Amino acid sequence: MNPDELASLIETHASPLELFARHWCDDPADVVQGAFVRLIEQTEQPERPAAWLYRVVRNAALMQRRSERRRRNHEGHHSGQTADWFEPSPGDGLDSAAATQALKEIDDQCREAVIARLWGALTFEEIGEMTGTSSSTAHRRYLDGLDQLRTKLGMSCQNE
Amino acid sequence: MSTRPSFSERPDELEQMLSRLKPREGGVSRDRLMFLAGRQEVLRERASRRRWLWPAATAASWLMTAAVAGLWMQSLVDPARSQMAHDDQPAAVVESPERPDPESALGRPEDSVAPTPERLSATPAAIPATSRPRTDEPGSWRRHPFEMVDTPLNFEDLPRLSMVGWRSMEQARRAQGGGGQSLPTTEPVVTRRATYAYLMKLYLDEQTAPGAGGDVL
């Protein structure tokens, strides 16, 4: 992979990947950086680097979540994440804090489908490969996630 | 009825509003990643350069093994080429008439065990002198050191024999029964064949004797 391609990948996917890993672990930047390092170390570059990165980040974040759970159970306390996941939105857009809160409250499977689709720009086939499901299941989870977000944000369905 | 959902590419309002939200910048260091990428590329190039080293070493070792195996097989086919001669006892030498007789310079007592022409001719394993290395030539002791040990001493070869000391050489001369100027000594005179091995024994006995103050100890 040449430096331009790598720089473009970092520019485009680093923040969405952090958002994707944030609801699983406390240190998403570390996980994302590790995924990029693994991508650099590959002798043969993956066919779809973005999908490959999302899959690696997902696995690493889940592993980190397991270790954090063990540590928290051992230490007997929980670390709360209160920071917003999004930059403050100007104008009449969605409130970043409300969007963060709504995303935190929906199902994990629906949330990862929504984030991978909206901010990662992955196709439903790629989301299905990443989660080990079919593209139909990925699409259904995405729609379910949107419905849950609508409910949480107090928005009416477009089709109603 | 189909349960497969239709993948609508047209985003609704919520999707558009969510897409406009920008994920918060995290701690991913772009500079560090670019540095790691460059470093990894350099390491990969170095590894590719060294890739020929081990195959070449393996090929060389295989060639060497094949060569040694070939030589071994050849020696099995033609055993005469690799046969080694082991002579525990040096064969008697038939002295040629033109060679100087070392016994003549020392004088030969009656009970000497030195080889005489009669004894040598009666030896069954006598070997012509021309087939054995000449031990009386200058420097022959370097070329044939093991041929020299049982050769009678040639006391005229003084520059070489002086290294073992005049005292040992004088004892060897007396043991041989030779005349000349003897040093005064209280040791009994034993007449025996004076060879280079006997001279070295005398020298070592002298040097290693307690209180001798020799060179060896």
mmCIF file of C-alpha atoms in Angstrom:
data_model
loop_
_atom_site.group_PDB
_atom_site.id
_atom_site.type_symbol
_atom_site.label_atom_id
_atom_site.label_comp_id
_atom_site.label_asym_id
_atom_site.label_seq_id
_atom_site.Cartn_x
_atom_site.Cartn_y
_atom_site.Cartn_z
ATOM 1 C CA MET A 1 0.000 0.000 0.000
ATOM 2 C CA ASN A 2 1.472 3.310 -0.995
ATOM 3 C CA PRO A 3 1.542 6.261 1.409
ATOM 4 C CA ASP A 4 -1.170 8.165 -0.453
ATOM 5 C CA GLU A 5 -3.639 5.301 -0.143
ATOM 6 C CA LEU A 6 -2.816 4.897 3.521
ATOM 7 C CA ALA A 7 -3.188 8.599 4.217
ATOM 8 C CA SER A 8 -6.533 8.586 2.422
ATOM 9 C CA LEU A 9 -7.723 5.616 4.471
ATOM 10 C CA ILE A 10 -6.686 7.309 7.703
ATOM 11 C CA GLU A 11 -8.322 10.542 6.687
ATOM 12 C CA THR A 12 -11.589 8.898 5.711
ATOM 13 C CA HIS A 13 -12.019 6.060 8.163
ATOM 14 C CA ALA A 14 -10.083 6.815 11.353
ATOM 15 C CA SER A 15 -12.854 8.816 13.059
ATOM 16 C CA PRO A 16 -15.749 6.556 11.950
ATOM 17 C CA LEU A 17 -13.752 3.542 13.072
ATOM 18 C CA GLU A 18 -13.278 5.135 16.471
ATOM 19 C CA LEU A 19 -17.008 5.807 16.633
ATOM 20 C CA PHE A 20 -17.614 2.198 15.637
ATOM 21 C CA ALA A 21 -15.330 0.879 18.410
ATOM 22 C CA ARG A 22 -16.378 3.427 21.031
ATOM 23 C CA HIS A 23 -19.505 1.640 22.199
ATOM 24 C CA TRP A 24 -17.484 -1.498 22.951
ATOM 25 C CA CYS A 25 -14.333 -0.296 24.619
ATOM 26 C CA ASP A 26 -12.901 2.614 26.573
ATOM 27 C CA ASP A 27 -9.893 3.193 24.357
ATOM 28 C CA PRO A 28 -11.096 3.090 20.763
ATOM 29 C CA ALA A 29 -8.153 5.117 19.430
ATOM 30 C CA ASP A 30 -5.763 2.396 20.549
ATOM 31 C CA VAL A 31 -7.840 -0.263 18.834
ATOM 32 C CA VAL A 32 -8.086 1.703 15.583
ATOM 33 C CA GLN A 33 -4.386 2.457 15.561
ATOM 34 C CA GLY A 34 -3.646 -1.233 16.092
ATOM 35 C CA ALA A 35 -5.871 -2.080 13.139
ATOM 36 C CA PHE A 36 -4.021 0.337 10.880
ATOM 37 C CA VAL A 37 -0.690 -1.096 12.014
ATOM 38 C CA ARG A 38 -1.915 -4.567 11.146
ATOM 39 C CA LEU A 39 -3.004 -3.294 7.761
ATOM 40 C CA ILE A 40 0.474 -1.866 7.196
ATOM 41 C CA GLU A 41 2.063 -5.173 8.132
ATOM 42 C CA GLN A 42 0.044 -7.147 5.617
ATOM 43 C CA THR A 43 2.233 -8.492 2.819
ATOM 44 C CA GLU A 44 -0.803 -8.736 0.568
ATOM 45 C CA GLN A 45 -3.235 -5.894 0.873
ATOM 46 C CA PRO A 46 -6.897 -6.822 1.412
ATOM 47 C CA GLU A 47 -9.241 -6.415 -1.488
ATOM 48 C CA ARG A 48 -11.493 -3.992 0.392
ATOM 49 C CA PRO A 49 -9.355 -2.237 2.994
ATOM 50 C CA ALA A 50 -12.235 -0.370 4.630
ATOM 51 C CA ALA A 51 -14.263 -3.529 5.251
ATOM 52 C CA TRP A 52 -11.114 -5.280 6.427
ATOM 53 C CA LEU A 53 -10.416 -2.453 8.887
ATOM 54 C CA TYR A 54 -13.943 -2.568 10.289
ATOM 55 C CA ARG A 55 -13.695 -6.304 10.814
ATOM 56 C CA VAL A 56 -10.323 -6.034 12.577
ATOM 57 C CA VAL A 57 -11.507 -3.139 14.733
ATOM 58 C CA ARG A 58 -14.648 -5.032 15.694
ATOM 59 C CA ASN A 59 -12.693 -8.118 16.786
ATOM 60 C CA ALA A 60 -10.104 -6.089 18.690
ATOM 61 C CA ALA A 61 -12.756 -3.941 20.386
ATOM 62 C CA LEU A 62 -14.712 -6.989 21.491
ATOM 63 C CA MET A 63 -11.556 -8.520 22.916
ATOM 64 C CA GLN A 64 -10.774 -5.299 24.732
ATOM 65 C CA ARG A 65 -14.309 -5.133 26.083
ATOM 66 C CA ARG A 66 -13.951 -8.632 27.535
ATOM 67 C CA SER A 67 -10.706 -7.739 29.253
ATOM 68 C CA GLU A 68 -12.157 -4.468 30.541
ATOM 69 C CA ARG A 69 -15.156 -6.314 31.956
ATOM 70 C CA ARG A 70 -12.877 -8.720 33.784
ATOM 71 C CA ARG A 71 -10.828 -5.848 35.137
ATOM 72 C CA ARG A 72 -13.908 -3.908 36.232
ATOM 73 C CA ASN A 73 -15.395 -6.935 37.950
ATOM 74 C CA HIS A 74 -12.104 -7.440 39.697
ATOM 75 C CA GLU A 75 -11.748 -3.807 40.729
ATOM 76 C CA GLY A 76 -15.445 -3.382 41.531
ATOM 77 C CA HIS A 77 -16.130 -0.131 39.727
ATOM 78 C CA HIS A 78 -17.334 1.072 36.376
ATOM 79 C CA SER A 79 -15.871 3.792 34.243
ATOM 80 C CA GLY A 80 -18.557 5.940 32.717
ATOM 81 C CA GLN A 81 -18.313 7.432 29.257
ATOM 82 C CA THR A 82 -19.970 10.783 29.289
ATOM 83 C CA ALA A 83 -18.317 12.488 26.324
ATOM 84 C CA ASP A 84 -20.276 12.956 23.103
ATOM 85 C CA TRP A 85 -19.425 10.752 20.198
ATOM 86 C CA PHE A 86 -19.894 13.538 17.664
ATOM 87 C CA GLU A 87 -18.598 16.994 17.079
ATOM 88 C CA PRO A 88 -21.110 19.698 18.053
ATOM 89 C CA SER A 89 -23.436 20.168 15.108
ATOM 90 C CA PRO A 90 -23.972 23.703 13.802
ATOM 91 C CA GLY A 91 -27.363 25.018 12.772
ATOM 92 C CA ASP A 92 -30.512 22.966 12.696
ATOM 93 C CA GLY A 93 -28.925 19.538 12.658
ATOM 94 C CA LEU A 94 -29.313 16.824 15.202
ATOM 95 C CA ASP A 95 -27.998 17.572 18.634
ATOM 96 C CA SER A 96 -24.782 15.623 19.076
ATOM 97 C CA ALA A 97 -25.494 14.798 22.695
ATOM 98 C CA ALA A 98 -28.989 13.530 21.866
ATOM 99 C CA ALA A 99 -27.672 11.474 18.967
ATOM 100 C CA THR A 100 -24.962 10.031 21.185
ATOM 101 C CA GLN A 101 -27.448 9.116 23.868
ATOM 102 C CA ALA A 102 -29.839 7.564 21.330
ATOM 103 C CA LEU A 103 -27.074 5.528 19.737
ATOM 104 C CA LYS A 104 -25.956 4.250 23.137
ATOM 105 C CA GLU A 105 -29.462 3.035 23.947
ATOM 106 C CA ILE A 106 -30.230 0.981 20.845
ATOM 107 C CA ASP A 107 -29.249 -2.688 20.417
ATOM 108 C CA ASP A 108 -25.595 -3.476 19.866
ATOM 109 C CA GLN A 109 -26.218 -5.335 16.613
ATOM 110 C CA CYS A 110 -28.404 -2.554 15.245
ATOM 111 C CA ARG A 111 -25.917 0.098 16.347
ATOM 112 C CA GLU A 112 -22.968 -1.491 14.603
ATOM 113 C CA ALA A 113 -25.000 -1.874 11.419
ATOM 114 C CA VAL A 114 -26.078 1.785 11.536
ATOM 115 C CA ILE A 115 -22.574 3.112 12.235
ATOM 116 C CA ALA A 116 -20.914 0.892 9.628
ATOM 117 C CA ARG A 117 -23.484 1.909 7.037
ATOM 118 C CA LEU A 118 -23.868 5.626 7.747
ATOM 119 C CA TRP A 119 -20.341 6.676 8.746
ATOM 120 C CA GLY A 120 -18.262 3.770 7.394
ATOM 121 C CA ALA A 121 -20.062 3.669 4.033
ATOM 122 C CA LEU A 122 -19.903 -0.107 3.988
ATOM 123 C CA THR A 123 -22.307 -2.079 1.847
ATOM 124 C CA PHE A 124 -24.744 -4.462 3.477
ATOM 125 C CA GLU A 125 -22.746 -7.360 2.053
ATOM 126 C CA GLU A 126 -19.622 -6.080 3.783
ATOM 127 C CA ILE A 127 -21.533 -5.552 7.019
ATOM 128 C CA GLY A 128 -22.876 -9.083 6.733
ATOM 129 C CA GLU A 129 -19.364 -10.482 6.196
ATOM 130 C CA MET A 130 -18.085 -8.505 9.143
ATOM 131 C CA THR A 131 -20.776 -9.682 11.533
ATOM 132 C CA GLY A 132 -20.996 -13.192 10.156
ATOM 133 C CA THR A 133 -24.514 -12.794 8.838
ATOM 134 C CA SER A 134 -26.195 -12.376 5.505
ATOM 135 C CA SER A 135 -26.636 -9.043 3.804
ATOM 136 C CA SER A 136 -30.401 -9.322 4.410
ATOM 137 C CA THR A 137 -29.856 -9.649 8.130
ATOM 138 C CA ALA A 138 -27.489 -6.701 8.066
ATOM 139 C CA HIS A 139 -30.058 -4.655 6.228
ATOM 140 C CA ARG A 140 -32.818 -5.648 8.654
ATOM 141 C CA ARG A 141 -30.671 -4.700 11.617
ATOM 142 C CA TYR A 142 -29.897 -1.378 9.998
ATOM 143 C CA LEU A 143 -33.594 -0.613 9.510
ATOM 144 C CA ASP A 144 -34.374 -1.725 13.048
ATOM 145 C CA GLY A 145 -31.640 0.556 14.304
ATOM 146 C CA LEU A 146 -33.043 3.504 12.408
ATOM 147 C CA ASP A 147 -36.493 2.808 13.829
ATOM 148 C CA GLN A 148 -35.117 2.675 17.330
ATOM 149 C CA LEU A 149 -33.241 5.933 16.768
ATOM 150 C CA ARG A 150 -36.385 7.590 15.492
ATOM 151 C CA THR A 151 -38.187 6.543 18.607
ATOM 152 C CA LYS A 152 -35.406 7.699 20.878
ATOM 153 C CA LEU A 153 -35.094 11.040 19.096
ATOM 154 C CA GLY A 154 -38.840 11.594 18.966
ATOM 155 C CA MET A 155 -39.041 11.643 15.164
ATOM 156 C CA SER A 156 -41.914 10.255 13.153
ATOM 157 C CA CYS A 157 -41.379 7.578 10.565
ATOM 158 C CA GLN A 158 -41.029 8.879 7.021
ATOM 159 C CA ASN A 159 -43.480 6.319 5.624
ATOM 160 C CA GLU A 160 -46.204 7.012 8.136
ATOM 161 C CA MET B 1 -44.238 -13.733 -0.391
ATOM 162 C CA SER B 2 -40.628 -12.608 -0.372
ATOM 163 C CA THR B 3 -39.046 -11.788 2.969
ATOM 164 C CA ARG B 4 -35.952 -10.283 1.379
ATOM 165 C CA PRO B 5 -35.977 -6.556 2.071
ATOM 166 C CA SER B 6 -35.387 -4.114 -0.721
ATOM 167 C CA PHE B 7 -32.112 -2.221 -0.400
ATOM 168 C CA SER B 8 -33.269 1.314 -0.860
ATOM 169 C CA GLU B 9 -30.396 3.597 -1.782
ATOM 170 C CA ARG B 10 -32.463 6.715 -1.165
ATOM 171 C CA PRO B 11 -31.730 7.920 2.364
ATOM 172 C CA ASP B 12 -34.549 9.241 4.433
ATOM 173 C CA GLU B 13 -34.451 12.347 6.572
ATOM 174 C CA LEU B 14 -33.048 10.685 9.661
ATOM 175 C CA GLU B 15 -30.256 9.064 7.668
ATOM 176 C CA GLN B 16 -29.343 12.408 6.157
ATOM 177 C CA MET B 17 -29.332 14.115 9.547
ATOM 178 C CA LEU B 18 -27.241 11.391 11.093
ATOM 179 C CA SER B 19 -24.807 11.424 8.181
ATOM 180 C CA ARG B 20 -24.197 15.102 8.705
ATOM 181 C CA LEU B 21 -22.946 14.443 12.220
ATOM 182 C CA LYS B 22 -19.160 14.241 12.235
ATOM 183 C CA PRO B 23 -17.595 11.663 14.538
ATOM 184 C CA ARG B 24 -15.398 13.228 17.167
ATOM 185 C CA GLU B 25 -11.683 13.186 16.392
ATOM 186 C CA GLY B 26 -9.905 10.701 18.533
ATOM 187 C CA GLY B 27 -6.354 9.919 19.421
ATOM 188 C CA VAL B 28 -5.287 8.178 16.248
ATOM 189 C CA SER B 29 -1.937 9.644 15.331
ATOM 190 C CA ARG B 30 -1.659 9.999 11.587
ATOM 191 C CA ASP B 31 2.043 10.848 11.779
ATOM 192 C CA ARG B 32 2.817 7.801 13.830
ATOM 193 C CA LEU B 33 0.941 5.547 11.420
ATOM 194 C CA MET B 34 2.797 6.994 8.442
ATOM 195 C CA PHE B 35 6.094 6.482 10.247
ATOM 196 C CA LEU B 36 5.191 2.862 10.994
ATOM 197 C CA ALA B 37 4.247 2.345 7.359
ATOM 198 C CA GLY B 38 7.624 3.614 6.158
ATOM 199 C CA ARG B 39 9.471 1.537 8.711
ATOM 200 C CA GLN B 40 7.557 -1.569 7.741
ATOM 201 C CA GLU B 41 8.380 -0.980 4.094
ATOM 202 C CA VAL B 42 12.096 -0.719 4.865
ATOM 203 C CA LEU B 43 12.020 -3.901 6.934
ATOM 204 C CA ARG B 44 10.208 -5.698 4.133
ATOM 205 C CA GLU B 45 12.827 -4.627 1.603
ATOM 206 C CA ARG B 46 15.636 -5.824 3.857
ATOM 207 C CA ALA B 47 13.922 -9.166 4.351
ATOM 208 C CA SER B 48 13.519 -9.609 0.611
ATOM 209 C CA ARG B 49 17.222 -8.889 0.091
ATOM 210 C CA ARG B 50 18.217 -11.611 2.572
ATOM 211 C CA ARG B 51 15.805 -14.090 1.098
ATOM 212 C CA TRP B 52 18.462 -15.731 -1.101
ATOM 213 C CA LEU B 53 20.893 -16.289 1.754
ATOM 214 C CA TRP B 54 19.494 -19.446 3.320
ATOM 215 C CA PRO B 55 18.639 -21.201 0.046
ATOM 216 C CA ALA B 56 22.182 -20.546 -1.156
ATOM 217 C CA ALA B 57 23.659 -21.906 2.071
ATOM 218 C CA THR B 58 21.439 -24.972 1.823
ATOM 219 C CA ALA B 59 22.450 -25.581 -1.784
ATOM 220 C CA ALA B 60 26.136 -25.258 -0.900
ATOM 221 C CA SER B 61 25.835 -27.733 1.943
ATOM 222 C CA TRP B 62 24.009 -30.184 -0.322
ATOM 223 C CA LEU B 63 26.734 -29.885 -2.948
ATOM 224 C CA MET B 64 29.415 -30.459 -0.344
ATOM 225 C CA THR B 65 27.603 -33.498 1.008
ATOM 226 C CA ALA B 66 27.256 -34.914 -2.493
ATOM 227 C CA ALA B 67 30.960 -34.372 -3.182
ATOM 228 C CA VAL B 68 32.018 -36.105 0.029
ATOM 229 C CA ALA B 69 29.619 -38.966 -0.662
ATOM 230 C CA GLY B 70 31.054 -39.313 -4.172
ATOM 231 C CA LEU B 71 34.593 -39.498 -2.873
ATOM 232 C CA TRP B 72 33.566 -42.078 -0.315
ATOM 233 C CA MET B 73 31.850 -44.211 -2.927
ATOM 234 C CA GLN B 74 34.933 -43.957 -5.127
ATOM 235 C CA SER B 75 37.126 -45.145 -2.282
ATOM 236 C CA LEU B 76 34.829 -48.143 -1.778
ATOM 237 C CA VAL B 77 35.120 -49.050 -5.452
ATOM 238 C CA ASP B 78 38.926 -48.714 -5.490
ATOM 239 C CA PRO B 79 40.136 -49.631 -1.982
ATOM 240 C CA ALA B 80 43.818 -49.645 -2.973
ATOM 241 C CA ARG B 81 43.773 -45.874 -3.302
ATOM 242 C CA SER B 82 42.670 -45.256 0.232
ATOM 243 C CA GLN B 83 44.554 -48.038 1.974
ATOM 244 C CA MET B 84 46.825 -46.843 4.729
ATOM 245 C CA ALA B 85 50.022 -48.603 5.673
ATOM 246 C CA HIS B 86 50.427 -49.339 9.340
ATOM 247 C CA ASP B 87 53.906 -50.426 10.311
ATOM 248 C CA ASP B 88 54.215 -51.161 13.973
ATOM 249 C CA GLN B 89 57.719 -52.362 13.535
ATOM 250 C CA PRO B 90 59.935 -50.542 11.109
ATOM 251 C CA ALA B 91 61.138 -52.763 8.382
ATOM 252 C CA ALA B 92 64.799 -53.494 8.198
ATOM 253 C CA VAL B 93 66.698 -51.464 5.718
ATOM 254 C CA VAL B 94 69.069 -53.047 3.287
ATOM 255 C CA GLU B 95 71.920 -50.677 3.274
ATOM 256 C CA SER B 96 73.245 -49.787 -0.091
ATOM 257 C CA PRO B 97 77.019 -49.897 -0.469
ATOM 258 C CA GLU B 98 77.332 -46.191 -1.114
ATOM 259 C CA ARG B 99 75.590 -45.189 2.115
ATOM 260 C CA PRO B 100 77.861 -44.386 5.023
ATOM 261 C CA ASP B 101 77.712 -46.851 7.867
ATOM 262 C CA PRO B 102 76.998 -44.976 11.116
ATOM 263 C CA GLU B 103 78.409 -47.825 13.157
ATOM 264 C CA SER B 104 81.773 -47.382 11.581
ATOM 265 C CA ALA B 105 82.144 -43.952 13.119
ATOM 266 C CA LEU B 106 81.304 -45.225 16.602
ATOM 267 C CA GLY B 107 83.076 -48.537 16.587
ATOM 268 C CA ARG B 108 81.055 -51.670 17.038
ATOM 269 C CA PRO B 109 81.332 -53.787 20.199
ATOM 270 C CA GLU B 110 80.775 -57.488 20.082
ATOM 271 C CA ASP B 111 77.477 -57.430 22.019
ATOM 272 C CA SER B 112 75.979 -54.572 20.073
ATOM 273 C CA VAL B 113 72.501 -55.142 18.659
ATOM 274 C CA ALA B 114 73.099 -52.813 15.775
ATOM 275 C CA PRO B 115 72.154 -54.315 12.439
ATOM 276 C CA THR B 116 74.951 -55.891 10.500
ATOM 277 C CA PRO B 117 74.799 -56.668 6.792
ATOM 278 C CA GLU B 118 74.529 -60.352 7.640
ATOM 279 C CA ARG B 119 71.586 -59.794 9.972
ATOM 280 C CA LEU B 120 69.869 -57.517 7.560
ATOM 281 C CA SER B 121 70.168 -59.927 4.688
ATOM 282 C CA ALA B 122 68.690 -62.669 6.880
ATOM 283 C CA THR B 123 65.624 -60.574 7.733
ATOM 284 C CA PRO B 124 62.602 -61.913 5.852
ATOM 285 C CA ALA B 125 60.901 -58.562 5.561
ATOM 286 C CA ALA B 126 63.910 -56.810 4.263
ATOM 287 C CA ILE B 127 63.074 -53.903 2.070
ATOM 288 C CA PRO B 128 65.484 -52.434 -0.415
ATOM 289 C CA ALA B 129 66.928 -49.204 0.818
ATOM 290 C CA THR B 130 65.832 -47.390 -2.284
ATOM 291 C CA SER B 131 62.152 -47.900 -1.348
ATOM 292 C CA ARG B 132 62.510 -46.311 2.060
ATOM 293 C CA PRO B 133 63.175 -42.684 2.754
ATOM 294 C CA ARG B 134 66.773 -41.842 3.372
ATOM 295 C CA THR B 135 67.118 -40.764 6.963
ATOM 296 C CA ASP B 136 70.656 -39.545 6.694
ATOM 297 C CA GLU B 137 69.903 -36.736 4.309
ATOM 298 C CA PRO B 138 69.844 -33.205 5.711
ATOM 299 C CA GLY B 139 66.351 -32.310 6.781
ATOM 300 C CA SER B 140 64.978 -35.822 6.311
ATOM 301 C CA TRP B 141 63.904 -35.904 9.967
ATOM 302 C CA ARG B 142 61.405 -33.196 9.147
ATOM 303 C CA ARG B 143 59.953 -35.099 6.185
ATOM 304 C CA HIS B 144 59.990 -38.565 7.795
ATOM 305 C CA PRO B 145 59.918 -38.063 11.563
ATOM 306 C CA PHE B 146 58.635 -41.557 12.353
ATOM 307 C CA GLU B 147 61.238 -43.217 10.215
ATOM 308 C CA MET B 148 63.971 -41.719 12.322
ATOM 309 C CA VAL B 149 63.184 -42.963 15.818
ATOM 310 C CA ASP B 150 64.812 -46.364 15.451
ATOM 311 C CA THR B 151 67.578 -45.262 13.161
ATOM 312 C CA PRO B 152 71.052 -45.510 14.646
ATOM 313 C CA LEU B 153 72.435 -42.189 15.693
ATOM 314 C CA ASN B 154 74.772 -40.368 13.410
ATOM 315 C CA PHE B 155 76.997 -38.442 15.767
ATOM 316 C CA GLU B 156 78.505 -36.528 12.937
ATOM 317 C CA ASP B 157 75.184 -34.739 12.565
ATOM 318 C CA LEU B 158 76.147 -32.437 15.393
ATOM 319 C CA PRO B 159 74.244 -29.273 14.510
ATOM 320 C CA ARG B 160 70.961 -31.127 14.716
ATOM 321 C CA LEU B 161 71.779 -33.324 17.713
ATOM 322 C CA SER B 162 73.089 -30.460 19.804
ATOM 323 C CA MET B 163 69.543 -29.440 20.598
ATOM 324 C CA VAL B 164 69.191 -32.288 23.089
ATOM 325 C CA GLY B 165 72.317 -31.339 24.957
ATOM 326 C CA TRP B 166 75.831 -32.577 24.896
ATOM 327 C CA ARG B 167 75.417 -34.572 28.106
ATOM 328 C CA SER B 168 72.668 -36.791 26.721
ATOM 329 C CA MET B 169 74.589 -37.253 23.512
ATOM 330 C CA GLU B 170 77.672 -38.254 25.405
ATOM 331 C CA GLN B 171 75.677 -40.815 27.386
ATOM 332 C CA ALA B 172 74.237 -42.209 24.186
ATOM 333 C CA ARG B 173 77.701 -42.461 22.725
ATOM 334 C CA ARG B 174 78.950 -44.344 25.774
ATOM 335 C CA ALA B 175 75.900 -46.646 25.764
ATOM 336 C CA GLN B 176 76.697 -47.439 22.187
ATOM 337 C CA GLY B 177 80.182 -48.345 23.336
ATOM 338 C CA GLY B 178 81.802 -45.692 21.268
ATOM 339 C CA GLY B 179 85.098 -44.123 22.166
ATOM 340 C CA GLY B 180 85.943 -40.511 22.049
ATOM 341 C CA GLN B 181 86.167 -38.071 24.883
ATOM 342 C CA SER B 182 83.789 -39.193 27.594
ATOM 343 C CA LEU B 183 82.625 -37.013 30.405
ATOM 344 C CA PRO B 184 83.367 -38.417 33.869
ATOM 345 C CA THR B 185 80.314 -40.151 35.244
ATOM 346 C CA THR B 186 79.391 -42.639 37.924
ATOM 347 C CA GLU B 187 76.554 -44.251 35.988
ATOM 348 C CA PRO B 188 77.084 -47.816 34.853
ATOM 349 C CA VAL B 189 77.893 -48.155 31.242
ATOM 350 C CA VAL B 190 75.304 -50.197 29.379
ATOM 351 C CA THR B 191 76.136 -51.113 25.899
ATOM 352 C CA ARG B 192 73.084 -50.906 23.690
ATOM 353 C CA ARG B 193 71.991 -49.614 20.347
ATOM 354 C CA ALA B 194 72.022 -45.808 20.235
ATOM 355 C CA THR B 195 68.999 -44.607 18.313
ATOM 356 C CA TYR B 196 67.260 -41.293 18.137
ATOM 357 C CA ALA B 197 64.526 -42.627 20.424
ATOM 358 C CA TYR B 198 67.111 -43.664 22.987
ATOM 359 C CA LEU B 199 68.745 -40.248 22.791
ATOM 360 C CA MET B 200 65.405 -38.542 23.419
ATOM 361 C CA LYS B 201 64.764 -40.848 26.392
ATOM 362 C CA LEU B 202 68.080 -39.890 27.905
ATOM 363 C CA TYR B 203 67.402 -36.243 27.328
ATOM 364 C CA LEU B 204 63.969 -36.368 28.887
ATOM 365 C CA ASP B 205 65.220 -38.421 31.854
ATOM 366 C CA GLU B 206 67.878 -35.848 32.438
ATOM 367 C CA GLN B 207 65.557 -32.880 32.105
ATOM 368 C CA THR B 208 62.778 -34.307 34.256
ATOM 369 C CA ALA B 209 64.944 -35.706 37.018
ATOM 370 C CA PRO B 210 64.251 -34.039 40.409
ATOM 371 C CA GLY B 211 66.819 -31.375 41.107
ATOM 372 C CA ALA B 212 68.306 -31.601 37.649
ATOM 373 C CA GLY B 213 67.362 -28.043 36.864
ATOM 374 C CA GLY B 214 66.694 -28.883 33.289
ATOM 375 C CA ASP B 215 64.756 -27.014 30.661
ATOM 376 C CA VAL B 216 61.603 -29.137 30.708
ATOM 377 C CA LEU B 217 60.587 -28.811 34.361
#
